[in-house]
Tab-separated table of C-alpha atoms in Angstrom:
chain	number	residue	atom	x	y	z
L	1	UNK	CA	92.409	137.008	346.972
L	2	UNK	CA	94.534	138.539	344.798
L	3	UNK	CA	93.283	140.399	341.744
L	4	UNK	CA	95.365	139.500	338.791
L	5	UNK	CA	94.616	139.740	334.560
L	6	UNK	CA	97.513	142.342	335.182
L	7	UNK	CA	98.281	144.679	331.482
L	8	UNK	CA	101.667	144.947	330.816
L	9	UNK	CA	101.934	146.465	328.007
L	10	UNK	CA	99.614	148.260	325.162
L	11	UNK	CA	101.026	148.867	321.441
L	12	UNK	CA	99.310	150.885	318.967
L	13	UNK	CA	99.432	149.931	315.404
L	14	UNK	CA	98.888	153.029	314.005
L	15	UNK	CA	98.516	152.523	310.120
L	16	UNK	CA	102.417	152.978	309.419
L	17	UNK	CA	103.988	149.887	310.804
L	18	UNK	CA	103.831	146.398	310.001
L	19	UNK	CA	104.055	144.579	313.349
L	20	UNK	CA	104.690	145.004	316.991
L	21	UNK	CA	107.068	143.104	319.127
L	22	UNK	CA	106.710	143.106	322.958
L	23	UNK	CA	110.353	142.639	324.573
L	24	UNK	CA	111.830	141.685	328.302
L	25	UNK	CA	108.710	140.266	329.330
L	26	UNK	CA	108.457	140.102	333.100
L	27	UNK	CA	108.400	136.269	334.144
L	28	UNK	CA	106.383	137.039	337.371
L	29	UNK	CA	103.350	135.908	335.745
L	30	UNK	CA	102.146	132.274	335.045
L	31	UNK	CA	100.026	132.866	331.817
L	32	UNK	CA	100.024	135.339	328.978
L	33	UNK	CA	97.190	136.621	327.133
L	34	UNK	CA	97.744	138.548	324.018
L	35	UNK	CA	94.074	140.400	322.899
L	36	UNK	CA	94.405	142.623	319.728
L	37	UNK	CA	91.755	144.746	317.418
L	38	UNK	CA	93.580	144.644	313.994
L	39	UNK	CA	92.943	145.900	310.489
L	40	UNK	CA	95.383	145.609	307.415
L	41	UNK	CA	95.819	147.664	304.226
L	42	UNK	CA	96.579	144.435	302.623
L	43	UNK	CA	93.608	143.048	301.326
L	44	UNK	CA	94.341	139.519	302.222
L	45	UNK	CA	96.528	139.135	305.385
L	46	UNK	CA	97.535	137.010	307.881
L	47	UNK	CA	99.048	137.233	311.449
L	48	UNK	CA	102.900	135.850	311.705
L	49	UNK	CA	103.646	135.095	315.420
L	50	UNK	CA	107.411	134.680	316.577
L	51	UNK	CA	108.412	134.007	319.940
L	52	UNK	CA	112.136	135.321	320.726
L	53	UNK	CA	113.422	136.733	317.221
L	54	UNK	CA	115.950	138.462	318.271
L	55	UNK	CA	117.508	134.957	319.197
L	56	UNK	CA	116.682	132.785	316.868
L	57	UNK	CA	115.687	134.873	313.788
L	58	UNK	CA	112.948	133.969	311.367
L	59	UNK	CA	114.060	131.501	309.654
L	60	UNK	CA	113.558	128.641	311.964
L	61	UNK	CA	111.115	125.001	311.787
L	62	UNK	CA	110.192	125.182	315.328
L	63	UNK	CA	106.667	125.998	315.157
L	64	UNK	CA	103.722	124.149	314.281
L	65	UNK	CA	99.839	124.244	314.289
L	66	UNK	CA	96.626	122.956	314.009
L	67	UNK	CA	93.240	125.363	312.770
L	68	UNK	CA	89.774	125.160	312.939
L	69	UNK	CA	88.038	127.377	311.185
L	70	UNK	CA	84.562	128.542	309.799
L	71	UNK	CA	83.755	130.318	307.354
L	72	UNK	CA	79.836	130.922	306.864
L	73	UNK	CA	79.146	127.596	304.605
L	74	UNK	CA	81.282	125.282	305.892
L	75	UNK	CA	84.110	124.025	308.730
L	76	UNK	CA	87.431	123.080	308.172
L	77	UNK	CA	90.349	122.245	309.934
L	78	UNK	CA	93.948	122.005	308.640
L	79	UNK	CA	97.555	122.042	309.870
L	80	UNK	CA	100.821	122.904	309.267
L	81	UNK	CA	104.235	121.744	310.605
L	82	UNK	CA	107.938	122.368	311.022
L	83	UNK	CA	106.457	126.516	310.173
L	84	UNK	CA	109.150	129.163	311.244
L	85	UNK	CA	106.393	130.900	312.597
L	86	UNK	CA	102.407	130.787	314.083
L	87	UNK	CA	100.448	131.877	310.865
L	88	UNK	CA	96.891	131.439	309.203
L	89	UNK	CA	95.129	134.111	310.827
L	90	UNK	CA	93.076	136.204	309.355
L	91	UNK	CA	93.522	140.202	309.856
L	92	UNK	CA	90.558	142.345	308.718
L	93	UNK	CA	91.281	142.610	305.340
L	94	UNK	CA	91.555	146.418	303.626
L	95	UNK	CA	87.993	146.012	301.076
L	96	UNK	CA	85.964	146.174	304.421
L	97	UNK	CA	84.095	149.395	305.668
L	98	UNK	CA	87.304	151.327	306.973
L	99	UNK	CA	85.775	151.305	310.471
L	100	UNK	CA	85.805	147.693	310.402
L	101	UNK	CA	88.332	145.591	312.830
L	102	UNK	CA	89.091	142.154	313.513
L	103	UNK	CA	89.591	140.601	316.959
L	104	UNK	CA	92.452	138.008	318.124
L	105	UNK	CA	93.293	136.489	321.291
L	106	UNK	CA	96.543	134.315	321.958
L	107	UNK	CA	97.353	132.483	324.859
L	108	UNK	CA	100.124	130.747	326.673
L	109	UNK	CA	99.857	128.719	329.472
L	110	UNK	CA	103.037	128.651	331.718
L	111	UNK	CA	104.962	130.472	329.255
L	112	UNK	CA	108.094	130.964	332.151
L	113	UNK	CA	108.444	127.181	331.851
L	114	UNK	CA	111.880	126.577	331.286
L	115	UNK	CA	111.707	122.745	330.552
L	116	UNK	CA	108.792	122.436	328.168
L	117	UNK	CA	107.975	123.070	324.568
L	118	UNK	CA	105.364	125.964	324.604
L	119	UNK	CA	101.899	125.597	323.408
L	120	UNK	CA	99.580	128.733	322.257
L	121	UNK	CA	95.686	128.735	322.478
L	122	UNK	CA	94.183	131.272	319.848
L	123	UNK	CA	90.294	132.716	318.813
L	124	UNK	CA	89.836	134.715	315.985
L	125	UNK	CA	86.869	136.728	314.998
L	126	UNK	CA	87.018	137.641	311.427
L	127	UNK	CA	82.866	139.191	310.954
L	128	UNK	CA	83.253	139.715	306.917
L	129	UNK	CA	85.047	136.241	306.303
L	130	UNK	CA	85.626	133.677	309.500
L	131	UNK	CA	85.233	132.759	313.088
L	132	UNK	CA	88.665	130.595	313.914
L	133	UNK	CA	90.600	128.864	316.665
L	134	UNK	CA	94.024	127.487	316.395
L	135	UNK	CA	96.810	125.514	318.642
L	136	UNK	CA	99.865	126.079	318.498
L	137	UNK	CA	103.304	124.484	319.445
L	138	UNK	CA	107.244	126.261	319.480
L	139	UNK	CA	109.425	123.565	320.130
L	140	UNK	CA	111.387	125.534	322.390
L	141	UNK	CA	112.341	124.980	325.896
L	142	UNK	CA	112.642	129.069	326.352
L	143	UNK	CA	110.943	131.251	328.773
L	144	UNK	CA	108.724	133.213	326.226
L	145	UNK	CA	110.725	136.626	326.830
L	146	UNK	CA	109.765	138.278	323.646
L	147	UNK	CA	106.781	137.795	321.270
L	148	UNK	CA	106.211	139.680	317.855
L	149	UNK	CA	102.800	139.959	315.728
L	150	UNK	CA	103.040	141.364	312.548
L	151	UNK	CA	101.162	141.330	309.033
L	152	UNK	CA	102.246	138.252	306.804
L	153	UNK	CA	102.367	140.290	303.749
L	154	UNK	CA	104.514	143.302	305.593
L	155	UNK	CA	101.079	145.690	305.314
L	156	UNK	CA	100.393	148.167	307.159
L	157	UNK	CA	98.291	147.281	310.505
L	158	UNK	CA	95.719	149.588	312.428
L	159	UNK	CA	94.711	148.632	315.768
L	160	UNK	CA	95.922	147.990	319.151
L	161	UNK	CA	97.549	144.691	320.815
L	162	UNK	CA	97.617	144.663	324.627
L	163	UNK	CA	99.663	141.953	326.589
L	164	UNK	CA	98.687	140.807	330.051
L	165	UNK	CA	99.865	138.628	332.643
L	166	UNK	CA	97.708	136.346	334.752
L	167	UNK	CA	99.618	134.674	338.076
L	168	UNK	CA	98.325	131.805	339.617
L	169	UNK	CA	97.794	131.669	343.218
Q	1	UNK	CA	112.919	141.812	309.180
Q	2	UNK	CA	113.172	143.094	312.655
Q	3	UNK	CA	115.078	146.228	311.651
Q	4	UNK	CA	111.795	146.751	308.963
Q	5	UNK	CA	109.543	146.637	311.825
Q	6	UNK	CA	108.199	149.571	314.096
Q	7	UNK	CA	106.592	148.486	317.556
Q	8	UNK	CA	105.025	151.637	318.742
Q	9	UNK	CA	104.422	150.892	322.630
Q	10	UNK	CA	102.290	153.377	323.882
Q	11	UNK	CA	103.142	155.703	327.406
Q	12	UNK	CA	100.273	153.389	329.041
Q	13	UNK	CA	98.783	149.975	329.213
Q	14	UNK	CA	95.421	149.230	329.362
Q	15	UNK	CA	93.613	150.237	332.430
Q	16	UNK	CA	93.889	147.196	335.208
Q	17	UNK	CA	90.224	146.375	336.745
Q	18	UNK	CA	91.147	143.993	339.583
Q	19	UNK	CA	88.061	141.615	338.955
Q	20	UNK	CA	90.221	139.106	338.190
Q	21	UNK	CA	91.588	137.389	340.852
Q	22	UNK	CA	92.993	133.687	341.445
Q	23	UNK	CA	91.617	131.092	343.452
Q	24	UNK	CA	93.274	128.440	343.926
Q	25	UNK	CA	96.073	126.554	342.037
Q	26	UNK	CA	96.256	122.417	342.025
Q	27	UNK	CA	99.658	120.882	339.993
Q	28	UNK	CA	101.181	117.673	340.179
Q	29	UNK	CA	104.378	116.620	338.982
Q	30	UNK	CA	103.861	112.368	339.806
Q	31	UNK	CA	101.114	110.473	337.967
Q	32	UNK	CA	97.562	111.811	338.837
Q	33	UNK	CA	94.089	110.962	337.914
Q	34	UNK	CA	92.134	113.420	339.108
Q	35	UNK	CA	91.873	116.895	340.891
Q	36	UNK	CA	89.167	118.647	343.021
Q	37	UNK	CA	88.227	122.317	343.528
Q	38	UNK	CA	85.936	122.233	346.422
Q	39	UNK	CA	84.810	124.933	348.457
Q	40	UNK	CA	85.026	127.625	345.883
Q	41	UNK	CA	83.785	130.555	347.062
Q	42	UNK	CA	80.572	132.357	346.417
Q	43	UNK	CA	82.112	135.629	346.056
Q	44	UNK	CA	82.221	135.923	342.349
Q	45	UNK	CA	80.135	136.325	338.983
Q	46	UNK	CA	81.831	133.785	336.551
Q	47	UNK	CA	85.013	131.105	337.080
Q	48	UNK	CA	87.227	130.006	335.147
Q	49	UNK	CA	89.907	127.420	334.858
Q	50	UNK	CA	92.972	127.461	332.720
Q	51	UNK	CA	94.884	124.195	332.959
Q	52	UNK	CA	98.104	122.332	331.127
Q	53	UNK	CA	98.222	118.864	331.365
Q	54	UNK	CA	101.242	116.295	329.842
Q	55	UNK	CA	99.741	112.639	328.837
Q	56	UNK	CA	101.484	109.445	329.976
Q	57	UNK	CA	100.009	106.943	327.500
Q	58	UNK	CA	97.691	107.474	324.541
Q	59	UNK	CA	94.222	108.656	325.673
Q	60	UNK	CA	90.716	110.146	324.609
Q	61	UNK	CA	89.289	110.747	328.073
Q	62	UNK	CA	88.953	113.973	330.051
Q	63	UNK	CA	86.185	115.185	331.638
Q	64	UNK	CA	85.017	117.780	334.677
Q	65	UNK	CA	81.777	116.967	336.882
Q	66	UNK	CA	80.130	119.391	339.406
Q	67	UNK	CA	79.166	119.580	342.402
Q	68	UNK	CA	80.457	115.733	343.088
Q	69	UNK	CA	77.631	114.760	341.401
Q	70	UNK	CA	78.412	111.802	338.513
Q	71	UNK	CA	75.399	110.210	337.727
Q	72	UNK	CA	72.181	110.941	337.130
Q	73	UNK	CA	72.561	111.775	333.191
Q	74	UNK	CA	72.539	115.478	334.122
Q	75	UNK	CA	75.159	116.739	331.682
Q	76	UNK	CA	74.637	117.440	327.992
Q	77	UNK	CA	77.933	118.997	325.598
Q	78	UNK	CA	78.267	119.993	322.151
Q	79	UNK	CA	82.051	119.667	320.258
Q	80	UNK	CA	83.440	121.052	317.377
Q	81	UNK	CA	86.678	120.041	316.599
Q	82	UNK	CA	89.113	120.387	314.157
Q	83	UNK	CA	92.061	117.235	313.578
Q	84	UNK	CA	94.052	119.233	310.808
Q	85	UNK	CA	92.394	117.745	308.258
Q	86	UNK	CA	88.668	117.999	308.931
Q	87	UNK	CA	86.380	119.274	310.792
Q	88	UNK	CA	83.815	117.635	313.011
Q	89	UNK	CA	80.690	118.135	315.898
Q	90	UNK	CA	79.376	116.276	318.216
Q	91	UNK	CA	76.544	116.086	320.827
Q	92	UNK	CA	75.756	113.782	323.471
Q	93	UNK	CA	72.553	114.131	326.303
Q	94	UNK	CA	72.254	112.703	329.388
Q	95	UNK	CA	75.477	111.978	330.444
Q	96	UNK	CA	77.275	111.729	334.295
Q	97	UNK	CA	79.466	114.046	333.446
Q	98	UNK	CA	81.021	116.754	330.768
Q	99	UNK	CA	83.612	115.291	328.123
Q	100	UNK	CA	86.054	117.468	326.850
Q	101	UNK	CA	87.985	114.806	324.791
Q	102	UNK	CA	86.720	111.459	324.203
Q	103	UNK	CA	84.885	110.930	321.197
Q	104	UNK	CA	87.366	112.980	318.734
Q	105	UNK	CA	88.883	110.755	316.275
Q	106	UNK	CA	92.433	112.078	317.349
Q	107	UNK	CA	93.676	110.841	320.686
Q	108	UNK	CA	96.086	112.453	323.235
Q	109	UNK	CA	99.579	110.595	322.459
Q	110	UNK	CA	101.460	110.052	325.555
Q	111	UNK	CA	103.999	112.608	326.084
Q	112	UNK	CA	101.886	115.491	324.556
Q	113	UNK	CA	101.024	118.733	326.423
Q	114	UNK	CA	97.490	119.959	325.773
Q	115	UNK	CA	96.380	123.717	327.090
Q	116	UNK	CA	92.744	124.678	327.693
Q	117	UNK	CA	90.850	127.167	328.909
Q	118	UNK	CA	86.904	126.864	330.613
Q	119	UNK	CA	84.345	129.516	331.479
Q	120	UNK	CA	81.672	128.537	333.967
Q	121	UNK	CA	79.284	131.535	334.035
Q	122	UNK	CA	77.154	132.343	336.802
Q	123	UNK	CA	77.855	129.418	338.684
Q	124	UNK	CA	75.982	130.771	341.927
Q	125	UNK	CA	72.880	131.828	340.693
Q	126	UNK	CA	70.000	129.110	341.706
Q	127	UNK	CA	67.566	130.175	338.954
Q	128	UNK	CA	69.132	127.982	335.863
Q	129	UNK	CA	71.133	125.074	334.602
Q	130	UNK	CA	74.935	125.989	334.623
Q	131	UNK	CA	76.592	126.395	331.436
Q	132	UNK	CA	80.479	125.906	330.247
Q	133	UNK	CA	82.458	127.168	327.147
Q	134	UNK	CA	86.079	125.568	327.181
Q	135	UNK	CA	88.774	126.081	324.256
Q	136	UNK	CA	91.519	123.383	324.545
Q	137	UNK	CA	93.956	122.007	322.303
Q	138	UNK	CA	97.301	120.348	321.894
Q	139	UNK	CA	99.552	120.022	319.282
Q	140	UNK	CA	102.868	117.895	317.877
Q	141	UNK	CA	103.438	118.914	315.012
Q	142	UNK	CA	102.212	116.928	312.805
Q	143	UNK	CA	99.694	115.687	314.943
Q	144	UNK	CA	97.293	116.970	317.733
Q	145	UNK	CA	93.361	118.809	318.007
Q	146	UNK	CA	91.959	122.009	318.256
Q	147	UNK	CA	88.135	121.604	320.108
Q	148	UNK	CA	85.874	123.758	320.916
Q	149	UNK	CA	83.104	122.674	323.776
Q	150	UNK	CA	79.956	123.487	325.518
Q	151	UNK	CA	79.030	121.853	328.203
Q	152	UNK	CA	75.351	121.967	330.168
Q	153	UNK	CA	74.971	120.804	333.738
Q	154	UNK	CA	71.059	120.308	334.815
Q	155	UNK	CA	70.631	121.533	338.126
Q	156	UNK	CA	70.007	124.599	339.691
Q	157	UNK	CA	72.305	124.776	342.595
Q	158	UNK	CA	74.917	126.785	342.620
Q	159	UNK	CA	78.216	125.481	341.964
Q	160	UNK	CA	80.499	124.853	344.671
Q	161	UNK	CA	83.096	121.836	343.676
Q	162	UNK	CA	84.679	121.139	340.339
Q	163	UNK	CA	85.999	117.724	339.693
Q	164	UNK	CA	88.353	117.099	336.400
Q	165	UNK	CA	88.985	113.227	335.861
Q	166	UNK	CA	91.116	111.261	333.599
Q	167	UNK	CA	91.242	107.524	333.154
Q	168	UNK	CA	94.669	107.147	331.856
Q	169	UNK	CA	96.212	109.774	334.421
Q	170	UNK	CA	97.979	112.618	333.964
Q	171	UNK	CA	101.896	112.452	334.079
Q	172	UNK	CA	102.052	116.138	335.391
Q	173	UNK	CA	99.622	119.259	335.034
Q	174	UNK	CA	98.525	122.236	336.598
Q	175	UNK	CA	94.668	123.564	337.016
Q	176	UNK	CA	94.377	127.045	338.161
Q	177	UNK	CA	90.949	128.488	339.497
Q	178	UNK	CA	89.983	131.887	338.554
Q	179	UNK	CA	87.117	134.364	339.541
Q	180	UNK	CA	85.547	137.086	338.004
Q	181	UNK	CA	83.641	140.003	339.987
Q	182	UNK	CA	80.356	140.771	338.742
């Protein structure tokens, strides 16, 4: 068999930028999966995810998406549509111990897909405030070729995102 | 916004571990009702199965079985479930097979693509009932789900054939088998 779960690419987010985008994605693979330890200096922030930017900018309708979401005393779900980007997320927000970090994984199936709209599978771990899943669709036909994850409130971001690609047999 | 933006790529990536490694890979492109995973091998620690599947008429069933076993009442699942505007669980006992959508007030309009992802974990080892965590999801923007599921099969034998069903059929998907070294 071949092994597979293949990193691509690793970005630190070294307290002194506000996002990361990863660019020229290969298209060899059949999934992507986007893991990322985050903290903000914000101290409420959120994740904005844009697929292709350089092409179609930010101010677009194309995405949409549904959360479910925890939050120690109750569940809740809500969505949002015709969003010019994926959104919501919590990023460990800046009044937590400084050591603390939030987790995040994205994924999309058969993002090389030139035919179909594209639809994103996320889990976030948020220990001080939420534990949170989310779906998400771009209304794009695209390859996914570029993807960029940065702090809704243009904070600074500490961490590290790592993108990998996972090819079907 | 772009041009406010650094992306810092570090000289590396994260270190590869090659204990990941597909399967086997089922897709269909014509009306299907069903696909089989049978002979997986015994090789690794976990599975797991990422899938995309596109609706041909309005549905709320999807399920997996084990083994080719379907009756019995040996499966048990919990849901939680969001539907954009609530939030809901489930749990059902003694079932003949694992649900992943049926019972969620939101169905599966035809046309719609929903992604998921299921963990099987230690699926060979003979000492305990076998155990499944799946995320799946699809959305249309303004409608769709977001479910979370856990799924318990009663029987001790390790797991050897996966079985996904749907009683509407599928207009075109793809299931890909994955296994993790131990």
């Amino acid at each position: 068999m071949a092994s597979t779960y293949t990193p691509i690419a690793t970005a630190t987010l070294n307290g002194t930028t506000t996002g990361v985008a990863f660019s020229s994605i290969p298209q060899g693979y059949t999934d992507l999966i986007i893991v990322a330890t985050a903290r903000s200096a914000g101290a409420s922030d959120t994740w904005n995810t844009y697929i292709k930017e350089s092409t179609y900018g930010y101010s677009t309708t194309d995405y949409s998406y549904t959360r479910l979401y925890g939050n120690g005393s109750s569940a809740s779900s809500n969505r949002t549509s015709n969003a010019g980007n994926w959104a919501g997320e919590e990023i460990c927000p800046s009044g937590q111990p400084s050591d603390a970090r939030s987790t995040h994984i994205w994924q999309i199936n058969n993002y090389s897909n030139s035919t179909t709209y594209k639809t994103m599978l996320y889990r976030g771990n948020v220990a001080s405030d939420l534990v949170s899943a989310q779906v998400g669709l771009w209304r794009k036909t695209d390859a996914v070729t570029q993807i960029g994850f940065y702090s809704g409130v243009a904070a600074n971001l500490t961490g590290t995102i790592t993108l990998y690609g996972i090819k079907a047999a | 916004m772009l041009n406010n933006i650094v992306a810092l790529l570090d000289s590396g990536v994260a270190a590869s571990t090659n204990s990941y490694e597909s399967i086997a890979t089922v897709s269909f492109t014509t009306n299907t009702a069903g696909i089989t995973f049978s002979s997986i091998p015994s090789t690794y620690k976990h599975l797991q199965i990422r899938f995309m599947v596109k609706s041909q008429a309005a549905t709320n069933d999807f399920s997996m079985y084990f083994n080719n076993v379907s009756s019995g009442g040996l499966y048990a699942f919990h849901n939680l479930a969001g539907n954009g505007a609530s939030a809901s669980a489930s749990a059902y006992t003694t079932q003949n097979y694992a649900q992943l959508i049926n019972d969620f007030n939101t169905s599966f309009p035809s046309g719609s693509v929903m992604s998921g992802v299921i963990d099987l974990l230690d699926y060979q080892n003979t000492n305990k009932y076998k155990t499944t965590r799946t995320l799946l999801g699809t959305d249309q923007n303004g409608a769709g789900f977001i479910k979370l599921n856990s799924a318990m099969y009663q029987s001790t034998s390790a797991i050897s054939q996966i079985d996904f069903y749907n009683g509407y059929n599928w207009a075109s998907g793809s299931f890909a088998l994955y296994g993790v070294k131990g």
